[in-house]
């Protein structure tokens, strides 16, 4: 149980919460990120005020949209929480029914439409969901009190309306070795020591979506664990400005366009995603915020349940897909090609693929089943099917959008050239298409499509669609496990007239 | 309005129902088809007793399975009907909720697993659903009493537990002409005259699935109609043995294997589909069984709603897909190849595609919305997406199953050769694979895959998947109509920073 | 070296050739098959005269077409043979240049167009090609005289204008065991004894395309062999009517339509494929016709070279693809839909896929390289790529053809119904489409598409495309072996600026 | 015929050539671009010395590679020119045989492997090829002397070893209007006046690949023209530094990474593409360099022939595909995943798709036919098929490469962070994978894949693959025109037994 000396740095759970004020509006949220003492590296510099950094701000704006939507469309983006007996942001809501999951999916699609990027809050939401049942199940087996701690934490989180981020993916080091076998033990997050008031963790969480934009980070195992990996079986909540945290910002295609003057070439000037490496150097977690400590045998279930929720959350990409359909239709119109049958056919194909993804997601939610703790979980097979389609269809939708955009998308000069005294009028003259459409509109729409298929938000629309919530092969493994092939062999044998018992083994 | 003389052939609605006895078991159903005075042509002969014809019987067996399932699994295949206050076969149930539609889908998948073919009862079920709202809507506008007639009919149908088939597809003649413009007016079904007791129709219904196996045929328009086509705006119920009906049986790939001795080469000896041309030569319908007569403006809605229901009904193909997955897995095992990674990968791909179809179907049902009459209708976009995937994925699933089957599937000698005194032992010797697997089992499984990918049930699994409930282009047109492209353009413009009102028109 | 007693059944090479007369015309070919003392089983009966059997004859017609084409288009279907100093059928020509291979491909496509089926002669041709270099290489290593024997045999074959079939695929038994490890040694063909005049083989060759229609069968190993498998390393020529041979005919989808009256429902009444199991029970081969005997280490090369030739021979399927494009275009026209943009688009897609196959095949031939014996061999990578596309694209072409055909393809009544006194006129009335198109033409075109996508010739167009010359995974293994990944890693490292020697190993 | 006064600016053909010195090495080429008086805008600034601009230089390097390869591998990258009786760079060689075209393809693939980008010289080469036959054909009809002028120009070009760029794509304005109907006549390039010594053109050429890096620009029509468009039927050679030219540089994804310190994040630091808008404001062309002037009826053929050559030139993308395969294999190895069966399978799929493209290209070249002028032209159908596959397969190859790369590709911090005193060691610690692989190598390989799938060279590998040499629909139109559907209908009718003459019209 470690030493019992209490270091001054062992900030209590209460003290941690007391630093928060309830957030109401999106602007409140932005303010809540100011003045935090966080260490952030970006382009080789420590960033003093991330909130106003032009590269970082669009990612904050995307999270801000999750607050704004709660104000503008409360039916969609808030829900009644029995826990605190008030309406709460749906990203903090404990899903109590299949309908809650469906409403979550609708909200996710809507936010995709509004931001055209990854709004970074789904992994946290799905973590909340998983912890409900996992803490309950651990308590049932081990007589622990994690579930109560969890509910207390959630009540505070709902009242303060904070953002909880998911710190899941360890760096993993040599993939052929287990956590406890790595040359460097820190390649998976682990408990370094325990005190009277809590425990300390060291390690890192890679690809942490919106890491810097979260108020709390939930650290948790990234894979199944064995008895030898017991020290790695840790789940806990850490405030984003905890002592010992370092953020190193991941770069994205075209990220520095955010530093340029003018908003056209940015494509989507307001919104962007964020991926960070979050490094934990002996970070303290008070016991009240520890939800697993050594119960390694629950790691596998935790990951499996997380993916059941999270793979359906990729329904957000259908919101981005809606933007792609709209952008492709708009640019075809600007180019004067909207009436061509092949253009309409491509829009139909984009829509068909996009709605196929949607259908798999909401089917998975509608078909959710209750777990022992009373929470509902997505149908795992359909969630995997959803995510697997997400690893394919956005690429084809993107290709079709580029097809309708035309080659100008990648040969268009810069906004500065458009605004230059000599070059500008030349560009206005030669890039005129249909007379009713301003050249600038054409440029803006092309830059949006570039943004989503090659640029900053292509990261979210394409590559993250491939790897987020597990790479394609991860889904195939789950589909293999869940496909009940023996039952299906039985159907075939029955129809083929194969009844010999010798063959049925 | 025709003459008012009552011909003796004008059988009353009551008389028509009196010829029925309530059906309880599958065997009752088979018996109910005996002794009917129907005219059926097959291979150039009038068939005296279709029930015992070896080509026809497997199609009757498939419908029998819908009765048997009601007995074996009443939760799945029956439902409580408020109309008659008793449980009724789900194929006769008026869908009162999204859950009813989801349960329908589950039953359809189950029957696909059990029969490996088209069980021919979905179009009738979806017709029942459509008529509920359409008769209601016509009454609302025209003050007619169709809805009451419909409910009376349905009460009788539920009590007698009969099969209602859908007579929808007119031969259509020259596709560039409307019904009233055709050289031969009979190329679309139309009212020829009206009497005090009812009306007469002439025409034909093509590709009628399970036509001969139905107790009642609902005739209805196949496309939108104009005022000139008023005579073609007819919906009515006709008993399958009505005077003036002629059935001409459609042939299928490998149909005559049903005439061969032995059950191996049939692949699926028990179950098959049925498509018939049903010709109506001045067939009488009493007023009680007329649900539309001239209200041409409702034809378009009727077709659109029918497709919303029916395109999701193609979820049945996921039951066949389950058989394909099972058959492919079994033959791979028989071939000794089950452990190869590419084999597992192909089974995963088959499952992924199959479950994608399933997800679109049940999503469409879960997302059903209530119509004015109180009935629920599938989400039209998702139903179209489901069917559109059905026009693609079974072909790929079939290709993968053939891949795992190996070439022997199309080079295997006949069952008679296997049973021949000289040839048989040679075949036993040389077609031995894994020692634990009888050669006959290998042959049976190969024949099942042949049956579903090239043979009799390939008709249902492939070609009907393409064209049933509308060919692929029909879904694309619906997706185009429903894709709300202006709304999506708005998302794109908003993100691209295009606010000029001139461009937003 | 076995016993030296000479059994009377040890027919000499000379005696075997003396039974042949030079074949000139297609009719000569058909005659040459009559009166042979062969044992053939089909549907449990020994067939006395295969030539006139209605199921077998279409397969003979397809081979006859290879003779007829030589007469009608000698530039395409014959070539000058330096061996016999006369023009010979191109199917017997030893390919002496890349151009010879290209001309072969053109001839194969042409025969596909003319027959719409597998004309069964390519495996034999590709065997001829392989043996040229393999016999040469064995002689170089072992000082044997196989190459001379081969050239003598080929001179006779060319002068007599015979058909040589390829007996390659052994039944294989338990796939996890090598030939010498099988419980039954006959599951791979092997030498049972040797005499002064020759040797005896026992075993079987499965899926032998056109087995019964060949004058000579070349038996050869189906896979790489080890020293333990020495007895299985046998290549030799056996006349099709040799003592000890038994043919068991493989059945195909819709094969028995050939037994029906009328030619419409057959789809393609004249042409079909043939797959047989050929059983060798102690069959004698004189030394003059033995081209490998124990040199097991050449088996792997032999198979690899065979596939390099043979996988490009699947260019024949582009001829069938041309028929599919034509049939789809014709039925769309008959249906009155030829002008629809989606119809044209589907024809373009079918053509694009078909020509992609063609390009891979002829690229492989144009890029052929000379082997030590002086013969040219297809580029192996491109031949594998060709065949791999053949395992995919015909299925999609077939799906698109079914799309354009419409559902009537699988619901059309039989020809007998069309000819029935009562049913016939009804069908004529209701299946009338565009007035200028006879209903019979529509029926015929639908039956052709059925024939090629579900029926008898779907076996050749689809399943054989998948498995002939190796199943898909076999090509993937060859592509893996040939893809030179280290060279390509070098390109990537060079561009990425990775120069550290430690990383380049 | 315009006025006859000679302005001093009318530089003679001789004077233009006298400004060149024969280029031998790649370094000579780079030097040849220095000190030219050209007007170039980039990011709103006129660039004084483009050669040393960090964004522009990689595009010059790519062209330099075409010179370097000629030195390093003269068999591949040079050819004997009968015109000047010496070996010349293959990019200036007049293709005299199918083999010349095949060698061109091999060189293109090689340069793709070496540069990983668009080396910008193919459109010019294909223009050279087209002009040979078009000038010849015009002369034949009109008695002009264009062909002699063309040969004289080419002799000078070959002796001086210059780069000729293709100025083809006009801005086009309103797509629904012809050149002569546009509101602004300059939206298509046209002749403004003619003098004794030459003519003047005004207009612009968009998407001009490597425009700024060329010594000469060949202006030519972009589409078929009518008699009214006579002034637009102009082909001529203009030196890249001619009076009246303005270049406006197109921006590309991640272009400004070239301005950053360090070479890692650039992905491919040395090579990049270039697309420019080239504006012609009353630019003079002496008669000796005019190859078409008003013969509008040849515009269509010129475009068709250009696309036949140029669509096969997209074989270059297989060189980039080789880099993708190598990069994916390398990163899988660095990640410790190289042995996984799904990894190998994805590399095989990437290779299969890449080689399919290659096969279509070289098949098109091998099948080239001679034109009247004696030059050989690619088979048009196969060239279109090649390009159409290029519009699809690189996207899938790119997706698979991203799959194997893993999510780190889009979350990796900047090189500056890796080099930061605090952040750097943290990153080294946590991004360690297999112990034998330096973290930097992993980073470099990920950045290369990012470069080719999202970054600067994704423009060339993806979007240019879609739109260069014509967007996908352009190929579909050509395939439609060339698919000879009537001939194929004939095959189908013949096999279906349709002989009635009434149906064959």
mmCIF file of C-alpha atoms in Angstrom, chain B residues 199-389:
data_model
loop_
_atom_site.group_PDB
_atom_site.id
_atom_site.type_symbol
_atom_site.label_atom_id
_atom_site.label_comp_id
_atom_site.label_asym_id
_atom_site.label_seq_id
_atom_site.Cartn_x
_atom_site.Cartn_y
_atom_site.Cartn_z
ATOM 1 C CA UNK B 199 -66.262 -4.317 -60.254
ATOM 2 C CA UNK B 200 -64.259 -6.308 -62.776
ATOM 3 C CA UNK B 201 -60.586 -6.025 -63.534
ATOM 4 C CA UNK B 202 -58.453 -7.189 -66.426
ATOM 5 C CA UNK B 203 -54.695 -7.243 -66.728
ATOM 6 C CA UNK B 204 -51.804 -9.181 -65.304
ATOM 7 C CA UNK B 205 -49.359 -9.052 -62.465
ATOM 8 C CA UNK B 206 -45.824 -10.124 -63.314
ATOM 9 C CA UNK B 207 -43.087 -11.496 -61.065
ATOM 10 C CA UNK B 208 -45.726 -12.276 -58.458
ATOM 11 C CA UNK B 209 -43.825 -13.850 -55.647
ATOM 12 C CA UNK B 210 -45.663 -16.846 -54.241
ATOM 13 C CA UNK B 211 -48.698 -15.978 -56.341
ATOM 14 C CA UNK B 212 -50.014 -19.477 -56.534
ATOM 15 C CA UNK B 213 -49.382 -20.089 -52.851
ATOM 16 C CA UNK B 214 -51.528 -17.201 -51.628
ATOM 17 C CA UNK B 215 -55.122 -17.341 -50.511
ATOM 18 C CA UNK B 216 -55.798 -13.767 -51.479
ATOM 19 C CA UNK B 217 -54.118 -11.472 -53.952
ATOM 20 C CA UNK B 218 -54.177 -7.760 -53.404
ATOM 21 C CA UNK B 219 -54.087 -5.984 -56.731
ATOM 22 C CA UNK B 220 -52.808 -2.427 -56.644
ATOM 23 C CA UNK B 221 -51.128 0.159 -58.863
ATOM 24 C CA UNK B 222 -47.460 -0.241 -59.665
ATOM 25 C CA UNK B 223 -46.629 3.432 -60.263
ATOM 26 C CA UNK B 224 -47.934 6.955 -59.945
ATOM 27 C CA UNK B 225 -51.026 7.715 -62.017
ATOM 28 C CA UNK B 226 -52.632 10.751 -63.598
ATOM 29 C CA UNK B 227 -56.221 11.688 -64.102
ATOM 30 C CA UNK B 228 -56.164 9.957 -67.495
ATOM 31 C CA UNK B 229 -55.154 6.754 -65.751
ATOM 32 C CA UNK B 230 -58.138 6.818 -63.402
ATOM 33 C CA UNK B 231 -59.350 3.376 -64.479
ATOM 34 C CA UNK B 232 -55.999 2.000 -63.416
ATOM 35 C CA UNK B 233 -56.311 3.326 -59.870
ATOM 36 C CA UNK B 234 -57.713 0.146 -58.404
ATOM 37 C CA UNK B 235 -56.913 -1.687 -55.185
ATOM 38 C CA UNK B 236 -58.806 -4.809 -54.267
ATOM 39 C CA UNK B 237 -58.610 -8.268 -52.778
ATOM 40 C CA UNK B 238 -59.116 -11.296 -54.971
ATOM 41 C CA UNK B 239 -59.154 -14.890 -53.763
ATOM 42 C CA UNK B 240 -56.448 -16.980 -55.378
ATOM 43 C CA UNK B 241 -58.999 -19.291 -56.935
ATOM 44 C CA UNK B 242 -61.250 -16.581 -58.330
ATOM 45 C CA UNK B 243 -62.861 -17.145 -61.680
ATOM 46 C CA UNK B 244 -60.788 -15.650 -64.499
ATOM 47 C CA UNK B 245 -57.365 -16.148 -62.950
ATOM 48 C CA UNK B 246 -54.569 -17.945 -64.790
ATOM 49 C CA UNK B 247 -51.122 -18.612 -63.343
ATOM 50 C CA UNK B 248 -48.099 -19.171 -65.530
ATOM 51 C CA UNK B 249 -45.150 -20.404 -63.570
ATOM 52 C CA UNK B 250 -41.776 -18.741 -63.988
ATOM 53 C CA UNK B 251 -38.826 -20.995 -64.349
ATOM 54 C CA UNK B 252 -35.656 -20.719 -62.339
ATOM 55 C CA UNK B 253 -32.089 -21.827 -62.673
ATOM 56 C CA UNK B 254 -31.846 -25.569 -62.032
ATOM 57 C CA UNK B 255 -35.586 -25.848 -61.413
ATOM 58 C CA UNK B 256 -35.784 -29.305 -62.929
ATOM 59 C CA UNK B 257 -33.351 -30.752 -60.415
ATOM 60 C CA UNK B 258 -36.475 -30.980 -58.274
ATOM 61 C CA UNK B 259 -37.645 -33.668 -60.699
ATOM 62 C CA UNK B 260 -34.513 -35.756 -60.247
ATOM 63 C CA UNK B 261 -34.184 -38.736 -57.952
ATOM 64 C CA UNK B 262 -32.200 -38.084 -54.777
ATOM 65 C CA UNK B 263 -31.964 -34.977 -52.714
ATOM 66 C CA UNK B 264 -28.266 -34.110 -52.823
ATOM 67 C CA UNK B 265 -28.029 -32.336 -56.138
ATOM 68 C CA UNK B 266 -31.021 -30.176 -55.282
ATOM 69 C CA UNK B 267 -28.758 -28.395 -52.809
ATOM 70 C CA UNK B 268 -31.704 -27.301 -50.737
ATOM 71 C CA UNK B 269 -34.218 -30.042 -51.308
ATOM 72 C CA UNK B 270 -36.946 -28.683 -49.104
ATOM 73 C CA UNK B 271 -37.231 -24.995 -49.865
ATOM 74 C CA UNK B 272 -37.483 -22.796 -52.905
ATOM 75 C CA UNK B 273 -39.048 -19.623 -54.156
ATOM 76 C CA UNK B 274 -41.820 -19.028 -56.633
ATOM 77 C CA UNK B 275 -42.480 -16.357 -59.204
ATOM 78 C CA UNK B 276 -45.592 -16.414 -61.334
ATOM 79 C CA UNK B 277 -47.333 -14.370 -63.951
ATOM 80 C CA UNK B 278 -50.913 -14.009 -62.749
ATOM 81 C CA UNK B 279 -53.377 -13.125 -65.450
ATOM 82 C CA UNK B 280 -56.723 -11.531 -64.587
ATOM 83 C CA UNK B 281 -59.331 -11.974 -67.251
ATOM 84 C CA UNK B 282 -62.403 -10.024 -66.171
ATOM 85 C CA UNK B 283 -62.096 -10.949 -62.537
ATOM 86 C CA UNK B 284 -64.840 -9.812 -60.172
ATOM 87 C CA UNK B 285 -64.194 -7.974 -56.888
ATOM 88 C CA UNK B 286 -67.132 -7.234 -54.569
ATOM 89 C CA UNK B 287 -67.299 -3.686 -53.258
ATOM 90 C CA UNK B 288 -66.432 -4.870 -49.745
ATOM 91 C CA UNK B 289 -63.048 -5.870 -51.064
ATOM 92 C CA UNK B 290 -62.360 -2.713 -53.066
ATOM 93 C CA UNK B 291 -60.019 -0.312 -51.252
ATOM 94 C CA UNK B 292 -59.350 2.213 -53.990
ATOM 95 C CA UNK B 293 -61.332 2.926 -57.093
ATOM 96 C CA UNK B 294 -60.243 5.887 -59.139
ATOM 97 C CA UNK B 295 -58.448 7.961 -56.515
ATOM 98 C CA UNK B 296 -55.423 8.035 -58.788
ATOM 99 C CA UNK B 297 -53.661 10.802 -56.846
ATOM 100 C CA UNK B 298 -52.938 8.337 -54.037
ATOM 101 C CA UNK B 299 -51.086 5.877 -56.274
ATOM 102 C CA UNK B 300 -47.772 7.652 -55.886
ATOM 103 C CA UNK B 301 -47.971 7.728 -52.107
ATOM 104 C CA UNK B 302 -49.059 4.144 -52.057
ATOM 105 C CA UNK B 303 -46.034 3.047 -54.025
ATOM 106 C CA UNK B 304 -43.681 5.242 -51.991
ATOM 107 C CA UNK B 305 -44.976 3.900 -48.705
ATOM 108 C CA UNK B 306 -44.927 0.350 -49.975
ATOM 109 C CA UNK B 307 -41.272 0.691 -50.890
ATOM 110 C CA UNK B 308 -40.477 2.253 -47.502
ATOM 111 C CA UNK B 309 -41.793 -0.894 -45.853
ATOM 112 C CA UNK B 310 -40.716 -3.379 -48.443
ATOM 113 C CA UNK B 311 -37.147 -2.244 -49.022
ATOM 114 C CA UNK B 312 -36.455 -2.865 -45.339
ATOM 115 C CA UNK B 313 -38.056 -6.300 -45.651
ATOM 116 C CA UNK B 314 -35.038 -7.324 -47.687
ATOM 117 C CA UNK B 315 -33.455 -7.897 -44.312
ATOM 118 C CA UNK B 316 -34.554 -11.465 -45.006
ATOM 119 C CA UNK B 317 -31.437 -11.762 -47.148
ATOM 120 C CA UNK B 318 -29.337 -11.498 -44.004
ATOM 121 C CA UNK B 319 -30.875 -14.800 -42.972
ATOM 122 C CA UNK B 320 -29.700 -16.252 -46.266
ATOM 123 C CA UNK B 321 -26.401 -14.511 -45.648
ATOM 124 C CA UNK B 322 -26.135 -16.351 -42.346
ATOM 125 C CA UNK B 323 -26.571 -19.597 -44.248
ATOM 126 C CA UNK B 324 -23.869 -18.505 -46.685
ATOM 127 C CA UNK B 325 -21.456 -17.708 -43.855
ATOM 128 C CA UNK B 326 -22.213 -21.039 -42.242
ATOM 129 C CA UNK B 327 -21.904 -22.962 -45.488
ATOM 130 C CA UNK B 328 -18.633 -21.270 -46.366
ATOM 131 C CA UNK B 329 -17.244 -21.967 -42.916
ATOM 132 C CA UNK B 330 -18.387 -25.566 -43.077
ATOM 133 C CA UNK B 331 -16.925 -26.279 -46.505
ATOM 134 C CA UNK B 332 -13.653 -24.641 -45.506
ATOM 135 C CA UNK B 333 -13.590 -26.980 -42.556
ATOM 136 C CA UNK B 334 -14.433 -29.989 -44.723
ATOM 137 C CA UNK B 335 -11.657 -28.947 -47.115
ATOM 138 C CA UNK B 336 -9.215 -28.744 -44.219
ATOM 139 C CA UNK B 337 -8.673 -25.031 -44.700
ATOM 140 C CA UNK B 338 -10.572 -23.574 -41.749
ATOM 141 C CA UNK B 339 -7.461 -22.357 -39.957
ATOM 142 C CA UNK B 340 -6.022 -20.312 -42.828
ATOM 143 C CA UNK B 341 -6.002 -16.614 -42.042
ATOM 144 C CA UNK B 342 -7.437 -15.678 -45.426
ATOM 145 C CA UNK B 343 -10.339 -18.039 -44.830
ATOM 146 C CA UNK B 344 -11.184 -16.413 -41.523
ATOM 147 C CA UNK B 345 -10.764 -13.020 -43.104
ATOM 148 C CA UNK B 346 -13.259 -13.860 -45.832
ATOM 149 C CA UNK B 347 -15.780 -15.107 -43.285
ATOM 150 C CA UNK B 348 -15.350 -11.832 -41.419
ATOM 151 C CA UNK B 349 -15.905 -9.850 -44.591
ATOM 152 C CA UNK B 350 -19.039 -11.848 -45.398
ATOM 153 C CA UNK B 351 -20.332 -11.237 -41.892
ATOM 154 C CA UNK B 352 -19.474 -7.557 -42.001
ATOM 155 C CA UNK B 353 -21.403 -7.061 -45.228
ATOM 156 C CA UNK B 354 -24.317 -9.132 -43.979
ATOM 157 C CA UNK B 355 -24.576 -7.217 -40.719
ATOM 158 C CA UNK B 356 -24.318 -3.919 -42.566
ATOM 159 C CA UNK B 357 -27.478 -4.872 -44.413
ATOM 160 C CA UNK B 358 -29.095 -5.905 -41.168
ATOM 161 C CA UNK B 359 -28.215 -2.647 -39.477
ATOM 162 C CA UNK B 360 -29.758 -0.560 -42.248
ATOM 163 C CA UNK B 361 -32.954 -2.567 -42.080
ATOM 164 C CA UNK B 362 -33.501 -2.442 -38.359
ATOM 165 C CA UNK B 363 -32.362 1.161 -38.163
ATOM 166 C CA UNK B 364 -35.086 1.930 -40.661
ATOM 167 C CA UNK B 365 -37.598 0.129 -38.465
ATOM 168 C CA UNK B 366 -36.451 1.602 -35.177
ATOM 169 C CA UNK B 367 -36.676 5.043 -36.748
ATOM 170 C CA UNK B 368 -40.201 4.476 -38.008
ATOM 171 C CA UNK B 369 -42.638 7.375 -37.659
ATOM 172 C CA UNK B 370 -46.394 7.316 -37.182
ATOM 173 C CA UNK B 371 -48.681 8.128 -40.095
ATOM 174 C CA UNK B 372 -52.064 9.798 -39.796
ATOM 175 C CA UNK B 373 -53.900 6.476 -39.544
ATOM 176 C CA UNK B 374 -51.827 5.592 -36.504
ATOM 177 C CA UNK B 375 -49.710 2.982 -38.205
ATOM 178 C CA UNK B 376 -45.911 3.266 -38.205
ATOM 179 C CA UNK B 377 -43.831 3.418 -41.351
ATOM 180 C CA UNK B 378 -40.135 2.678 -41.826
ATOM 181 C CA UNK B 379 -37.759 5.568 -42.270
ATOM 182 C CA UNK B 380 -37.722 5.869 -46.048
ATOM 183 C CA UNK B 381 -34.095 6.951 -46.503
ATOM 184 C CA UNK B 382 -32.728 4.125 -44.414
ATOM 185 C CA UNK B 383 -35.038 1.573 -46.046
ATOM 186 C CA UNK B 384 -33.720 2.649 -49.424
ATOM 187 C CA UNK B 385 -30.172 2.458 -48.143
ATOM 188 C CA UNK B 386 -30.859 -1.048 -46.858
ATOM 189 C CA UNK B 387 -32.225 -2.239 -50.165
ATOM 190 C CA UNK B 388 -29.442 -0.561 -52.085
ATOM 191 C CA UNK B 389 -26.882 -2.456 -50.046
#
